[in-house]
């Protein structure tokens, strides 16, 4: 039987003294994604239907490779933050929720690193 | 916790029907959620026909008429009947509001009345507010100062006082909190719009000297940052307040002290 007071339950184990950074990075990455997505769309259109040599020459330009990597990082970061919030809101029980969040983090970093390395490989090796 | 269907023992079944007295000309139907904890039965939706010519214009007038003349077991909270005490909050025609401020004429067809969403129902339209009151107490809604007690009152200029406008008017009816999906899913940890608006009321008060501690206590992924700016709270507030703005202002202060 739970006899803890209502106030005891509401105060719980206190505040995490954290939360601002998650919120802030989510906003910043969203703002960064606006121009990056526009650039990405125009880039895709410009090389659509082109052969591999044209595409690798496109990526070999530092500007293009750099922006591509920024787009990938911002996209993965924003996606990860958004997914985390969804998981926190909707996944129960808590042990499953924490497990999903750990898996999500690992997956995002692994996929992010692979994507960045792929861009660099194409840019450098052609 | 997220729930998309009501638990089996909370599903609402059809209930009793009470006809208007013969000769009534201006009849309106009221469909009212009924639940009696002593009866170990599912809640029901009872239908009451009320002659609008016999009562005042607000939904609360109809509820009082029903309780006085048709079914004295109908249970609901009310006190001031003018939007000040905050006790007659309920879900009328799909929107949380105060029954004493809601004109019957605003509702087309039958007036559907349910308790505030996603709270435990004690009886009929009366919900358990213990947790909300405890969350209110948890933000320590009183002035915190280090300056010793002055001889007279603690001063505040008219401009400083203006910062409390849009906050002091809250009557703690919890219409906003119980309309917020984030509060439905995570109310055990998320403070919700009502309590956060109250927290802002103390953080913004220039006489208070505990802003830093107050912000420390709020900085938490659940207590504050569960607000996803869904804005249901703004739509629900019967006093026309904007809890979402109060929450955004708190987030701006969090930002100010970090950046
Ligand atoms: S704006 Fe925030 S507090 Fe208001 S309903 Fe949305 S999530 Fe809830
Ligand atoms: S902000 Fe409005 S809806 Fe929310 S508790 Fe206060 S008066 Fe009620
Ligand atoms: S009776 Fe007081 S607010 Fe409705």
Coordinates of C-alpha atoms in Angstrom, one line a residue, chain B residues 118-220:
Chain B
X118 CA -8.0 12.3 -17.7
X119 CA -8.4 12.7 -14.0
X120 CA -9.8 10.1 -11.6
X121 CA -13.5 10.6 -11.1
X122 CA -14.7 10.6 -7.5
X123 CA -18.4 10.9 -8.3
X124 CA -20.3 12.2 -11.4
X125 CA -18.6 15.5 -12.4
X126 CA -16.3 15.7 -9.4
X127 CA -12.6 14.8 -10.1
X128 CA -9.7 14.0 -7.8
X129 CA -7.5 17.2 -7.8
X130 CA -5.1 16.0 -5.1
X131 CA -2.1 15.7 -7.4
X132 CA -2.7 19.0 -9.1
X133 CA -2.9 20.8 -5.7
X134 CA 0.2 18.9 -4.6
X135 CA 2.0 20.1 -7.8
X136 CA 0.8 23.6 -7.0
X137 CA 2.3 23.4 -3.5
X138 CA 5.5 22.0 -5.0
X139 CA 6.3 25.3 -6.7
X140 CA 6.1 27.1 -3.4
X141 CA 3.5 29.7 -4.3
X142 CA 4.5 32.3 -1.8
X143 CA 6.9 35.2 -1.7
X144 CA 10.5 34.3 -1.0
X145 CA 12.8 37.1 0.1
X146 CA 16.2 37.6 1.6
X147 CA 15.7 41.3 2.3
X148 CA 14.5 41.6 5.9
X149 CA 10.9 42.5 6.4
X150 CA 10.5 46.2 5.7
X151 CA 8.5 48.5 8.0
X152 CA 5.8 48.9 5.4
X153 CA 4.9 46.9 2.3
X154 CA 7.4 45.6 -0.2
X155 CA 7.3 48.1 -3.1
X156 CA 6.6 47.5 -6.7
X157 CA 6.4 50.2 -9.5
X158 CA 3.3 50.2 -11.8
X159 CA 5.5 48.8 -14.6
X160 CA 6.8 46.0 -12.4
X161 CA 3.2 45.3 -11.4
X162 CA 2.2 45.0 -15.0
X163 CA 4.3 42.0 -15.4
X164 CA 1.8 40.1 -13.4
X165 CA -1.1 40.9 -15.7
X166 CA -2.3 37.7 -17.4
X167 CA -1.0 35.7 -14.5
X168 CA -2.8 36.8 -11.4
X169 CA -6.2 36.3 -12.9
X170 CA -5.8 32.5 -12.9
X171 CA -8.5 30.8 -10.7
X172 CA -6.8 27.4 -10.7
X173 CA -9.8 25.7 -12.4
X174 CA -7.4 23.3 -14.2
X175 CA -9.4 23.5 -17.5
X176 CA -6.0 24.1 -19.2
X177 CA -4.1 21.3 -17.5
X178 CA -6.7 18.7 -18.3
X179 CA -6.9 19.8 -22.0
X180 CA -3.2 19.4 -22.5
X181 CA -2.2 16.0 -24.1
X182 CA 1.3 16.3 -22.6
X183 CA -0.4 16.6 -19.2
X184 CA -2.6 13.6 -19.9
X185 CA 0.3 11.4 -20.8
X186 CA 2.9 12.6 -18.3
X187 CA 1.0 14.5 -15.6
X188 CA 2.7 12.5 -12.8
X189 CA 6.0 14.4 -13.7
X190 CA 5.0 17.3 -16.1
X191 CA 3.6 20.3 -14.1
X192 CA 1.2 21.2 -16.8
X193 CA -0.1 24.7 -17.9
X194 CA -2.0 25.6 -14.8
X195 CA 0.9 25.1 -12.4
X196 CA 3.5 26.5 -14.8
X197 CA 1.4 29.7 -15.2
X198 CA 1.4 29.9 -11.4
X199 CA 5.2 29.2 -11.3
X200 CA 5.6 32.1 -13.8
X201 CA 3.4 34.3 -11.6
X202 CA 6.0 34.0 -8.8
X203 CA 9.1 34.1 -11.1
X204 CA 7.9 37.3 -12.7
X205 CA 7.0 39.0 -9.4
X206 CA 9.7 41.7 -8.9
X207 CA 9.2 41.5 -5.2
X208 CA 10.3 37.9 -5.1
X209 CA 13.9 37.2 -4.5
X210 CA 13.9 33.5 -5.2
X211 CA 13.8 33.5 -9.1
X212 CA 17.0 31.5 -9.4
X213 CA 16.0 28.7 -7.1
X214 CA 12.6 28.7 -8.7
X215 CA 14.1 28.3 -12.2
X216 CA 16.5 25.6 -10.8
X217 CA 13.5 23.6 -9.6
X218 CA 11.7 24.0 -13.0
X219 CA 14.6 23.1 -15.2
X220 CA 13.8 19.5 -15.9

